[in-house]
Tab-separated table of C-alpha atoms in Angstrom:
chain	number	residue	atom	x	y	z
A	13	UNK	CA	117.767	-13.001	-26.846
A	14	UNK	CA	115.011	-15.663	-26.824
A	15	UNK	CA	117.404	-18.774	-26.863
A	16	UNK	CA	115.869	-19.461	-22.936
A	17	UNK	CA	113.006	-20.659	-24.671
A	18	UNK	CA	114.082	-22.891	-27.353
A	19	UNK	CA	112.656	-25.544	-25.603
A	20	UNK	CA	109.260	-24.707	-26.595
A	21	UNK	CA	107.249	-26.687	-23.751
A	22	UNK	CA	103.734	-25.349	-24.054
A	23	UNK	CA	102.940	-22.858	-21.385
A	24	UNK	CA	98.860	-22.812	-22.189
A	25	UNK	CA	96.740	-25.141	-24.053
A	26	UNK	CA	94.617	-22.566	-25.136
A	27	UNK	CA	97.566	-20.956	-27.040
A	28	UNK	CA	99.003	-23.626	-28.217
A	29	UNK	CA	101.699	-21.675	-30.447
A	30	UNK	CA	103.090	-19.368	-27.699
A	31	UNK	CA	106.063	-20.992	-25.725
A	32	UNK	CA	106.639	-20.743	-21.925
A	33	UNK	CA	108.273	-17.611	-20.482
A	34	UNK	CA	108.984	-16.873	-17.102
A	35	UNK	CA	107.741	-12.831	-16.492
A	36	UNK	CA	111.222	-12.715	-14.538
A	37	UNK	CA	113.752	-9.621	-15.073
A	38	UNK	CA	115.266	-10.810	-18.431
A	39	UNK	CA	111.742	-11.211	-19.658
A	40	UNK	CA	111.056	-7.319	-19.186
A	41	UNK	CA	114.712	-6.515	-19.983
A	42	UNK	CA	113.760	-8.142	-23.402
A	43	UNK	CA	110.515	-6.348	-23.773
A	44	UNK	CA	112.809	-2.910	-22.690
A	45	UNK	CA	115.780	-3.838	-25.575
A	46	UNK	CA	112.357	-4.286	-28.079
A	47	UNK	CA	113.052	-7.860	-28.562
A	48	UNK	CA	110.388	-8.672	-31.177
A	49	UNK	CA	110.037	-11.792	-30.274
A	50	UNK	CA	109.546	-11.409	-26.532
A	51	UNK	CA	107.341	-8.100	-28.028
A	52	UNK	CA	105.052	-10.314	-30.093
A	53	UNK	CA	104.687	-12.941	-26.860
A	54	UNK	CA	103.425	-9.867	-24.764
A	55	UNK	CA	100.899	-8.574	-26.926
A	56	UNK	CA	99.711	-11.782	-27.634
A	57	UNK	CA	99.448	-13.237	-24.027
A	58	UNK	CA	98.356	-9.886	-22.439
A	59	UNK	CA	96.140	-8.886	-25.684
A	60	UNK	CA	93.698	-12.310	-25.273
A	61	UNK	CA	93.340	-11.051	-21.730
A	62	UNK	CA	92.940	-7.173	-22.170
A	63	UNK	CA	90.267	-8.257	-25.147
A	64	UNK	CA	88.430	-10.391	-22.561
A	65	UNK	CA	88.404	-8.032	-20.070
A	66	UNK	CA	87.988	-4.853	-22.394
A	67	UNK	CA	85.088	-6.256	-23.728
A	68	UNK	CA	82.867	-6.519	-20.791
A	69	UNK	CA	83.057	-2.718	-20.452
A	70	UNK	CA	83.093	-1.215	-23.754
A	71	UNK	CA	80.757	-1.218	-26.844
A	72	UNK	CA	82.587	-1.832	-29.406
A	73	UNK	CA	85.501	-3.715	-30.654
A	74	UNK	CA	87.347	0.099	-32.260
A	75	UNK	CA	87.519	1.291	-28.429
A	76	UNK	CA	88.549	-1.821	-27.016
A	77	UNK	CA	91.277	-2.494	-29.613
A	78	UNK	CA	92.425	1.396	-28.962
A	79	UNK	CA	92.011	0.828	-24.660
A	80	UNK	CA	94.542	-2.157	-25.527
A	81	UNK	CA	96.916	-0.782	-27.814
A	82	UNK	CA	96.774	2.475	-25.129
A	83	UNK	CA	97.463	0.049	-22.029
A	84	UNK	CA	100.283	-1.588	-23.764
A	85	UNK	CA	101.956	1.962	-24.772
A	86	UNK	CA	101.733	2.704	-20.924
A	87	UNK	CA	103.299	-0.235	-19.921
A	88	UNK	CA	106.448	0.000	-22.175
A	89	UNK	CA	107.067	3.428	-21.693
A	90	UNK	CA	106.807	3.246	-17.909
A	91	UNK	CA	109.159	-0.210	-17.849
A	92	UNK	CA	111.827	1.932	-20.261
A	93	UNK	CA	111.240	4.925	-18.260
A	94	UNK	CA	112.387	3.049	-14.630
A	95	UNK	CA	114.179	0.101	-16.563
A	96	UNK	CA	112.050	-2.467	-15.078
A	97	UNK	CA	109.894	-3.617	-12.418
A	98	UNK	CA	110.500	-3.623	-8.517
A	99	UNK	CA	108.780	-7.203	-8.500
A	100	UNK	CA	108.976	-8.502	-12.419
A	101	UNK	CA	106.565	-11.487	-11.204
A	102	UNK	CA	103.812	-8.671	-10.776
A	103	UNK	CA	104.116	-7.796	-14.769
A	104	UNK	CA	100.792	-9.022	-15.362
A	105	UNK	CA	99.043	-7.456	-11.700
A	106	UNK	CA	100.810	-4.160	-13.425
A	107	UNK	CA	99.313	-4.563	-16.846
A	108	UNK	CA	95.792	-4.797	-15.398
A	109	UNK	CA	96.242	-1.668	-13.029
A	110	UNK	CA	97.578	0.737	-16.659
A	111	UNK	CA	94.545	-1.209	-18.071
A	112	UNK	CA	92.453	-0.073	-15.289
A	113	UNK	CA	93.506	3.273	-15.297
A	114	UNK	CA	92.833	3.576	-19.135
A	115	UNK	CA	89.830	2.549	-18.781
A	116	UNK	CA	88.958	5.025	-16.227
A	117	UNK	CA	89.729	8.023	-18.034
A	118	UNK	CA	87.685	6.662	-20.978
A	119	UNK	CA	84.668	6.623	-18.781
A	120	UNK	CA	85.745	10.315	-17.727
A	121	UNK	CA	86.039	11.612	-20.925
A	122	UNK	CA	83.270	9.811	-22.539
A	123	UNK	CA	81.013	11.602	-19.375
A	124	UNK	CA	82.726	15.267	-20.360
A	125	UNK	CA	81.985	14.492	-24.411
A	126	UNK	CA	78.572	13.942	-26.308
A	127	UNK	CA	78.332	10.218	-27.175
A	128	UNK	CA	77.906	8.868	-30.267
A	129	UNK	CA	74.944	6.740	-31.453
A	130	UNK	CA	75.754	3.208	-31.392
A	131	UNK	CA	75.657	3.171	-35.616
A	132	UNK	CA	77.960	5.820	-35.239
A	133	UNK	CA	81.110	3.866	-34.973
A	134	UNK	CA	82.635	3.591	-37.789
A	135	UNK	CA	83.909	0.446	-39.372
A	136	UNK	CA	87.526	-0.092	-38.390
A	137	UNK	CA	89.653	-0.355	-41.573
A	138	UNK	CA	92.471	-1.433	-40.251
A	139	UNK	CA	93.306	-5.043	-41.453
A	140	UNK	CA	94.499	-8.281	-39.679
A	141	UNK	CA	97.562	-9.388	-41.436
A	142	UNK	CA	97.812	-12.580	-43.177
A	143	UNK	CA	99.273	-14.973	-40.507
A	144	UNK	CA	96.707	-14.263	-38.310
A	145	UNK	CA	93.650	-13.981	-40.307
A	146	UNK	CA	94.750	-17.657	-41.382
A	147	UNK	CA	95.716	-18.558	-37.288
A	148	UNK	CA	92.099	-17.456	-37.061
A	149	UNK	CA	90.538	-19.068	-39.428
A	150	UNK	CA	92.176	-22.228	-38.478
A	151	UNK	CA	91.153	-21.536	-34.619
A	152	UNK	CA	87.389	-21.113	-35.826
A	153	UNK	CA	87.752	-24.505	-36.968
A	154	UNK	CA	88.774	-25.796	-34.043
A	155	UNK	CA	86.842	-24.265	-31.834
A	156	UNK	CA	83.547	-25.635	-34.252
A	157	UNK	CA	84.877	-29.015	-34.036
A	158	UNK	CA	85.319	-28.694	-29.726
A	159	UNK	CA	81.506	-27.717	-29.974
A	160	UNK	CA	80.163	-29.839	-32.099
A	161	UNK	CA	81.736	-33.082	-30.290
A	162	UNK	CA	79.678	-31.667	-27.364
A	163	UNK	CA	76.896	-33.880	-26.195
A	164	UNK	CA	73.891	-32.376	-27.387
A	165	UNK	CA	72.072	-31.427	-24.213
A	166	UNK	CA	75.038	-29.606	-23.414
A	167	UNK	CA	75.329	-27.972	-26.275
A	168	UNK	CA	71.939	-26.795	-26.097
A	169	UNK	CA	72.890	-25.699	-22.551
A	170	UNK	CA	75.568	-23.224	-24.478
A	171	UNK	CA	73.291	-21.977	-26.637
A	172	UNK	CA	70.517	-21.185	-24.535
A	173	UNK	CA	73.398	-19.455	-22.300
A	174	UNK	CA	75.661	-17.801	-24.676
A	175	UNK	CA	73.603	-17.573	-28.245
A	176	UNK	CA	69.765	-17.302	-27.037
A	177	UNK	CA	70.523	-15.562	-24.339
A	178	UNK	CA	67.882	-16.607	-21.735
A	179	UNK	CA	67.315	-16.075	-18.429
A	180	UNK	CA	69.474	-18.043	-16.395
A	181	UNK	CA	66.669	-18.306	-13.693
A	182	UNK	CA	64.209	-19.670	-16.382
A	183	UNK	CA	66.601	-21.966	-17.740
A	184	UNK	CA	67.263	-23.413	-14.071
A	185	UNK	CA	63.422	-23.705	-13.901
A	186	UNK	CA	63.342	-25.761	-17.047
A	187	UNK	CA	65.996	-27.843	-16.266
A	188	UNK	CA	65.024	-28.196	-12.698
A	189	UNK	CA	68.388	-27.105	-11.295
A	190	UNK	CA	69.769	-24.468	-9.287
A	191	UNK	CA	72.194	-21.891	-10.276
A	192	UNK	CA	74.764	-23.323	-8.523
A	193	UNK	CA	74.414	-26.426	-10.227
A	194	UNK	CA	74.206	-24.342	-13.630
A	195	UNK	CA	77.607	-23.456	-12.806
A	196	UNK	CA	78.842	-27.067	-12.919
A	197	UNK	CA	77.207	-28.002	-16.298
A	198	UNK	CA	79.248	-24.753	-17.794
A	199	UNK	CA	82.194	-26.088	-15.827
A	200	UNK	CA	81.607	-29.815	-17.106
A	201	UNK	CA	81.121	-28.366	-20.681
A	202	UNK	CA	84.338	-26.368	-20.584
A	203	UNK	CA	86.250	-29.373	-19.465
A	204	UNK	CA	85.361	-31.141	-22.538
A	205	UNK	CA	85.614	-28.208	-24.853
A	206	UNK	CA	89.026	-27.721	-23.476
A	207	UNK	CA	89.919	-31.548	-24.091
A	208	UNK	CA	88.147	-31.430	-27.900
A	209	UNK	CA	90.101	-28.080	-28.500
A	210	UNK	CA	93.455	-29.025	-27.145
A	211	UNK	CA	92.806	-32.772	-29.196
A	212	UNK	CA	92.383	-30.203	-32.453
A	213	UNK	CA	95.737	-29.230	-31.791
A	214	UNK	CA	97.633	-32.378	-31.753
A	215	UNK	CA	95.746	-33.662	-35.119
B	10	UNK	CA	91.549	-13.451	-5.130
B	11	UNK	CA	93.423	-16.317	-3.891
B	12	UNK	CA	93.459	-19.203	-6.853
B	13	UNK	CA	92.174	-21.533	-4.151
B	14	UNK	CA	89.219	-19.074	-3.605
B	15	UNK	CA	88.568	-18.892	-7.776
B	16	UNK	CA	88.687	-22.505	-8.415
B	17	UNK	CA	86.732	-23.358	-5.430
B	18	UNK	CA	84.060	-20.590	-6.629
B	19	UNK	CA	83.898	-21.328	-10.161
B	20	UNK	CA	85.148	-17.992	-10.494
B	21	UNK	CA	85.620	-18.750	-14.337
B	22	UNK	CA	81.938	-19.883	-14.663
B	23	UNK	CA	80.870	-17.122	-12.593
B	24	UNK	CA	82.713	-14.434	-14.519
B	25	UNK	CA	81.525	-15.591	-18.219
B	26	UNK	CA	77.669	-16.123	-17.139
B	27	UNK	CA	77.983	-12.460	-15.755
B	28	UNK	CA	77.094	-13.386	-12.796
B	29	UNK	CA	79.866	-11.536	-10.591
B	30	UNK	CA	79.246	-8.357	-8.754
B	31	UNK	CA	81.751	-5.337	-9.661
B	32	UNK	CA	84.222	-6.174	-7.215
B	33	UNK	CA	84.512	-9.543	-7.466
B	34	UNK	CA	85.257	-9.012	-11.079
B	35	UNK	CA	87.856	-6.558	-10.406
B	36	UNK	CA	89.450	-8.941	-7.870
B	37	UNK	CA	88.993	-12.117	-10.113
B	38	UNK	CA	90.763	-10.049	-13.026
B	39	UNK	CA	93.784	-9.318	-10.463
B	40	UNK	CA	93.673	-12.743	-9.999
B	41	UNK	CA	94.079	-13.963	-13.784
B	42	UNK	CA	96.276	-11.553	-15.600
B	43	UNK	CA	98.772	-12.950	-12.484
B	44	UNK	CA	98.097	-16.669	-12.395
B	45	UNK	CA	98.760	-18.129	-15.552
B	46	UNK	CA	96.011	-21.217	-14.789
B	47	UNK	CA	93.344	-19.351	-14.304
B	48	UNK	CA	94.134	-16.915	-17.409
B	49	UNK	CA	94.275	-19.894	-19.394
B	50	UNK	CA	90.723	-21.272	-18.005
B	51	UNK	CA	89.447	-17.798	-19.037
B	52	UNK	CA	90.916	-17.857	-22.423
B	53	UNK	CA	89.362	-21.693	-23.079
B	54	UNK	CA	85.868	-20.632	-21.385
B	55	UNK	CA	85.822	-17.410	-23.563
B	56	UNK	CA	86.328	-19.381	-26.857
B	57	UNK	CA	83.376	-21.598	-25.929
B	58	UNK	CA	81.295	-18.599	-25.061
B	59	UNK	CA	82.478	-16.567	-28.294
B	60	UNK	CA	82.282	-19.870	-30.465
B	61	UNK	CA	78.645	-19.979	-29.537
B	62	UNK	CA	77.598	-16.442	-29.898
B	63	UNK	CA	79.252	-17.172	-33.283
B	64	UNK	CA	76.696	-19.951	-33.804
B	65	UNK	CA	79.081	-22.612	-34.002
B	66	UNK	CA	77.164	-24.604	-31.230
B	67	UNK	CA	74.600	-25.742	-34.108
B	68	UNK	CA	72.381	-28.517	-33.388
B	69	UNK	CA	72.883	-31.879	-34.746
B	70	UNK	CA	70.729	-32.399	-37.838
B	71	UNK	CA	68.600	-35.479	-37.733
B	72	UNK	CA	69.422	-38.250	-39.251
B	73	UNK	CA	67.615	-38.928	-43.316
B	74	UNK	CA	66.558	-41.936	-44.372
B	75	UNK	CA	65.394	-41.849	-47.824
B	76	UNK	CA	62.952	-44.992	-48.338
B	77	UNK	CA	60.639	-45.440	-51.237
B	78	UNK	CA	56.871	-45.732	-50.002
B	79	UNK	CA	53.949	-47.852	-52.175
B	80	UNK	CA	51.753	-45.201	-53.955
B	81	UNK	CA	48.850	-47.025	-51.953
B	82	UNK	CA	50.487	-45.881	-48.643
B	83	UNK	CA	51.484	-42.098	-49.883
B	84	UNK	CA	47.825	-40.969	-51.037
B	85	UNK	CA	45.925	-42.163	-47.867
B	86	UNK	CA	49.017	-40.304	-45.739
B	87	UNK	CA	49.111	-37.177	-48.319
B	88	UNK	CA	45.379	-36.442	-47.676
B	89	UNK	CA	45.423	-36.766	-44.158
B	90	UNK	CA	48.148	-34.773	-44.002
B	91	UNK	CA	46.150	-31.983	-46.246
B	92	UNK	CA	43.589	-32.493	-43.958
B	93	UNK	CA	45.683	-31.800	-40.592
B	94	UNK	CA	47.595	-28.813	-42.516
B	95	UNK	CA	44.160	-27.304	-43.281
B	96	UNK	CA	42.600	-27.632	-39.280
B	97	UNK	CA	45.873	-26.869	-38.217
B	98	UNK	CA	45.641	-23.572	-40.011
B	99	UNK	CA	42.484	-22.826	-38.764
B	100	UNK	CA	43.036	-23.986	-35.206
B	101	UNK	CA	45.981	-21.505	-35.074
B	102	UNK	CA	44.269	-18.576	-36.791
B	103	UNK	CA	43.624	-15.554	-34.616
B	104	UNK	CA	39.926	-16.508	-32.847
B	105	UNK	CA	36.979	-14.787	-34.316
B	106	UNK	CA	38.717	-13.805	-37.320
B	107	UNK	CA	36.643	-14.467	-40.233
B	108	UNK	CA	37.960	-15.085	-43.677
B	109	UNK	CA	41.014	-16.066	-44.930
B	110	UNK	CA	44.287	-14.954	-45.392
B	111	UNK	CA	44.440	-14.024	-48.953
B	112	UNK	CA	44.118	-10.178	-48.056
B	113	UNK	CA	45.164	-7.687	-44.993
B	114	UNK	CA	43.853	-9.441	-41.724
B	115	UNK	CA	43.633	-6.991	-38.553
B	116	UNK	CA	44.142	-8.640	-35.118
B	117	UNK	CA	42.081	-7.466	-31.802
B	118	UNK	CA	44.849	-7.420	-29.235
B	119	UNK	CA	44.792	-7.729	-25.431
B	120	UNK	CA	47.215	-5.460	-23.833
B	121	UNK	CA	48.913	-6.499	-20.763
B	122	UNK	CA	50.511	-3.969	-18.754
B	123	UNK	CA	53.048	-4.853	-15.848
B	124	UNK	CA	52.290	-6.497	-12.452
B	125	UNK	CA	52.757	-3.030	-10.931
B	126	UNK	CA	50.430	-1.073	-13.571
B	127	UNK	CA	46.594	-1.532	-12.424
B	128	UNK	CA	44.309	-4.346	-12.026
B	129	UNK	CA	44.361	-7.995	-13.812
B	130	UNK	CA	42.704	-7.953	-17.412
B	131	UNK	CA	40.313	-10.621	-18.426
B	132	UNK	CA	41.143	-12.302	-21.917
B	133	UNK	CA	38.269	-13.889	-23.041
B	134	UNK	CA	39.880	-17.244	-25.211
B	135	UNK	CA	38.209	-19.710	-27.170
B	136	UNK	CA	39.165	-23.648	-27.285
B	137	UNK	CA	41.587	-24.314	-30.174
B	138	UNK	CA	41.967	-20.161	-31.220
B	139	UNK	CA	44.325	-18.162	-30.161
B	140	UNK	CA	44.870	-15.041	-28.117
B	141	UNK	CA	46.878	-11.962	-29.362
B	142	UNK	CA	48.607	-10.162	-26.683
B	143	UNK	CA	50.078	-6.973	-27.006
B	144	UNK	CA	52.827	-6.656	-23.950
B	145	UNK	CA	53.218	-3.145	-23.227
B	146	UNK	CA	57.049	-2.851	-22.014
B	147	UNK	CA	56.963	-0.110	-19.984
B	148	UNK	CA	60.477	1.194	-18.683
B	149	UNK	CA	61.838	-2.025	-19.241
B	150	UNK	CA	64.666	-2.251	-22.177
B	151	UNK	CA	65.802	-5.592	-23.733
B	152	UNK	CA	69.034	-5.830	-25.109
B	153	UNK	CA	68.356	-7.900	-28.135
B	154	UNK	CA	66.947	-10.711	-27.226
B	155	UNK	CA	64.428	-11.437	-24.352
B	156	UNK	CA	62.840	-14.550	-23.167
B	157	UNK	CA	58.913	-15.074	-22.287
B	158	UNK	CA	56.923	-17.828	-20.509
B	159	UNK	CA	54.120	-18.202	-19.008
B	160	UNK	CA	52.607	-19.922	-15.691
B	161	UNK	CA	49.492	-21.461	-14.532
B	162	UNK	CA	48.333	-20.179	-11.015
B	163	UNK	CA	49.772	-23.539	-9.830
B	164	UNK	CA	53.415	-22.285	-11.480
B	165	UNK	CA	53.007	-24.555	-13.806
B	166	UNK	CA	55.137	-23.025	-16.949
B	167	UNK	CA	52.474	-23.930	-20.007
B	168	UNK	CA	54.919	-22.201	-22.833
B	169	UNK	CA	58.309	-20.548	-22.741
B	170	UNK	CA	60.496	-19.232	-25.813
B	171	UNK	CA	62.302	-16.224	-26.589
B	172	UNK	CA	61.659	-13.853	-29.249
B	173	UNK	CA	63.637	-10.533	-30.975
B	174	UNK	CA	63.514	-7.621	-28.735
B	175	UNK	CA	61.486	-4.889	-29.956
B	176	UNK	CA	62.191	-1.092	-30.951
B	177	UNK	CA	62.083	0.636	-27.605
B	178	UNK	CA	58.263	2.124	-27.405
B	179	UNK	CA	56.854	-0.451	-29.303
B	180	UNK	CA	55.095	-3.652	-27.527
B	181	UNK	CA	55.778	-7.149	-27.878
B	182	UNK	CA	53.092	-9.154	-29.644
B	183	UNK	CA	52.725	-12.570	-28.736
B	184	UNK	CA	50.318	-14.961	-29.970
B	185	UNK	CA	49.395	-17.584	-27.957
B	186	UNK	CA	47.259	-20.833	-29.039
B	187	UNK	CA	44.477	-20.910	-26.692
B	188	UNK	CA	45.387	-24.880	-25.576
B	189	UNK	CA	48.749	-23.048	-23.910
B	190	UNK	CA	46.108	-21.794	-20.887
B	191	UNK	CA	44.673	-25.333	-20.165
B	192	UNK	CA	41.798	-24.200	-18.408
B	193	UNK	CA	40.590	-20.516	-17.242
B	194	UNK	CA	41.957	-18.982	-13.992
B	195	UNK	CA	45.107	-16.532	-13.113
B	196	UNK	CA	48.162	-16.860	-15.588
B	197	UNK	CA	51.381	-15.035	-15.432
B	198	UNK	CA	53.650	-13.992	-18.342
B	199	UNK	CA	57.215	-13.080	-17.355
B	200	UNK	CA	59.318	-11.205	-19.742
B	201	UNK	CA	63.396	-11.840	-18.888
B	202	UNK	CA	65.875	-10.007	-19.852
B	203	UNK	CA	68.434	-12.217	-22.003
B	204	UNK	CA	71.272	-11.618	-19.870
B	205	UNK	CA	68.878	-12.270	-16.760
B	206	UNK	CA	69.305	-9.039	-15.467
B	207	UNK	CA	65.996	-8.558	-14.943
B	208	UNK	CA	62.229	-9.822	-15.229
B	209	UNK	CA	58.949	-8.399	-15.678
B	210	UNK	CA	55.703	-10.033	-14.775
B	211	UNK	CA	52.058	-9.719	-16.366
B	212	UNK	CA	49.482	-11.251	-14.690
B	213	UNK	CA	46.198	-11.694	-16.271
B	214	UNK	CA	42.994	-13.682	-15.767
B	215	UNK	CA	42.373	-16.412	-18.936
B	216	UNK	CA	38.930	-17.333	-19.341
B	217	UNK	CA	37.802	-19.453	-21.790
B	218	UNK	CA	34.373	-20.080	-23.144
């Protein structure tokens, strides 16, 4: 039962659409009884930060979406298999740890197998559904907005960072700066995405 | 990770410039899939990093004015302008070349090995030509992208950009306008890798005659 949340305060700005839970023991008693609600608040807290981490380590989006979908599968059979967790606040120290170990025997077997070229991969066919190819669409858009309300020199910053890739050393040289202080222009320029973003939201 | 250690380390910052060692990214991803501020920092810092790789971070196009200009203003301005296309042209076409280019134009390059490869080459340059430079890459693999620029013997950078990385084997060609050198003497070209992983210097004597 989800009534506990009715109240719908916003747990994250970011994700404006998912109400607050508590990762207490009714929380993974839901997720146990297959609650979809509570099921669909899991995969889509825990799946933004499996994808984040996921991709950092893997080459393409078909393994990372499989490592997820794996690490998930782990950690519902192993909470219905000893009915919950000895510490439910650790839910999310436990989902990294299955995501870790997933990951590890990916590197093992991909050491044991033949890899594929990169153009190998095949296209993954399987298809968003409507909902959230729309959510999506509608986040792209706000996320365009955030950056294009960006002062411009920060904006270049970003793209000489993120879309140009340069060296981070050369681009402290050009702007005179050390890295350190190339840390607080990204910091200063997520601030104000996050203020644009979370504005989107409210319009 | 404590969260007083993450925030006080721009541990978010840190972790989407890749600029984290192993560990600390295995500690700092403890840290966020438990503390639900720091998750949500990364989730807002990794839509402004993915929103730019999407090339959403566009640059603001400058403002048009459309203004009607007497005729007696435009032809004066038109042929000057011919006139500066047509220099321009030649002042950026490949030194000693002769000709045009209305057929198949080959280019003389100067290959520069790296810093650790053999002696300094000379490249002979001529005012207002340019220099074609064939960058042999050695061991060194680019990703996609890499950045170049290049440095007086003073450290002065004279030119810096960042080009398409290319097939693995093949060399980089760079041409280089002649007025980028300033005067003869040691240079230094550094190739970067675009996630700044790694650079690669040329050095390289410029003389120009």
């Amino acid at each position: 039962m989800v009534a506990s949340v009715a109240e719908c305060s916003l747990r994250y700005g970011a994700l404006p659409q998912l109400p607050r839970y508590e990762f207490d023991g009714a929380y993974i008693q839901r997720l146990i009884a297959e609650d979809p609600e509570t099921e669909r608040h899991f995969s889509q807290y825990f799946g933004e930060l499996l994808t984040l981490k996921l991709r950092s380590r893997l080459k393409s989006q078909t393994q990372v979406d499989d490592a997820k979908q794996e690490t998930f599968a782990r950690v519902l059979t192993t909470l219905k298999r000893k009915n919950g967790l000895a510490s439910p606040a650790s839910l999310g120290a436990f989902v990294n740890s299955v995501c870790n170990n997933v990951l590890f025997e990916l590197y093992r077997s991909g050491s044991r197998t033949t890899p594929l070229e990169d153009d190998v991969d095949p296209p993954d066919d399987r298809r968003p559904d409507v909902v959230a190819s729309i959510a999506a669409g509608e986040e792209r858009v706000r996320v365009r907005r955030a950056l294009e309300s960006l002062p411009e020199k920060e904006r270049e910053l970003l793209r000489w960072l993120f879309f140009e890739e340069r060296d981070k050393d050369m681009i402290c040289r050009e702007l005179k700066i050390d890295r350190n202080y190339l840390r607080v222009l990204v910091h200063r320029a997520k601030a104000r995405f996050r203020e644009q973003f979370d504005a989107g939201d409210k319009d | 990770m404590e969260h007083r250690e993450a925030v006080d380390s721009l541990a978010t910052e840190r972790y989407i410039l890749g600029e984290m060692s192993e560990a600390e990214r295995d500690a700092f991803e403890e840290h966020f899939f438990t503390c639900e501020i720091c998750a949500d920092d990364m989730l807002v810092a990794d839509k402004m990093r993915t929103g730019v790789r999407a090339g959403l971070a566009k640059t603001a196009a400058p403002a048009v004015t459309r203004q009607r200009w007497p005729i007696a203003v435009v032809i004066p301005w038109a042929a000057a302008a011919t006139l500066a296309l047509v220099a321009g042209y030649e002042a950026l076409r490949p030194a000693g070349e002769a000709g045009s280019l209305t057929g198949p134009m080959a280019l003389a390059p100067m290959t520069l090995r790296p810093a650790t490869r053999g002696e300094e080459p000379t490249i002979t340059a001529t005012p207002g030509g340019v220099v074609t430079l064939a960058v042999d890459l050695g061991v060194a693999r680019y990703d996609r992208t890499l950045s170049y620029q290049i440095r007086n013997d003073r450290g002065d950078v004279s030119g810096s950009g960042s080009a398409a990385a290319p097939t693995p084997g093949a060399p980089l060609l760079l041409l280089v306008p002649s007025s980028v050198f300033g005067a003869s003497g040691r240079h230094t070209l550094t190739l970067g890798d675009a996630r700044g992983a790694q650079s690669v210097d040329y050095h390289f004597v410029v003389k120009i005659q």
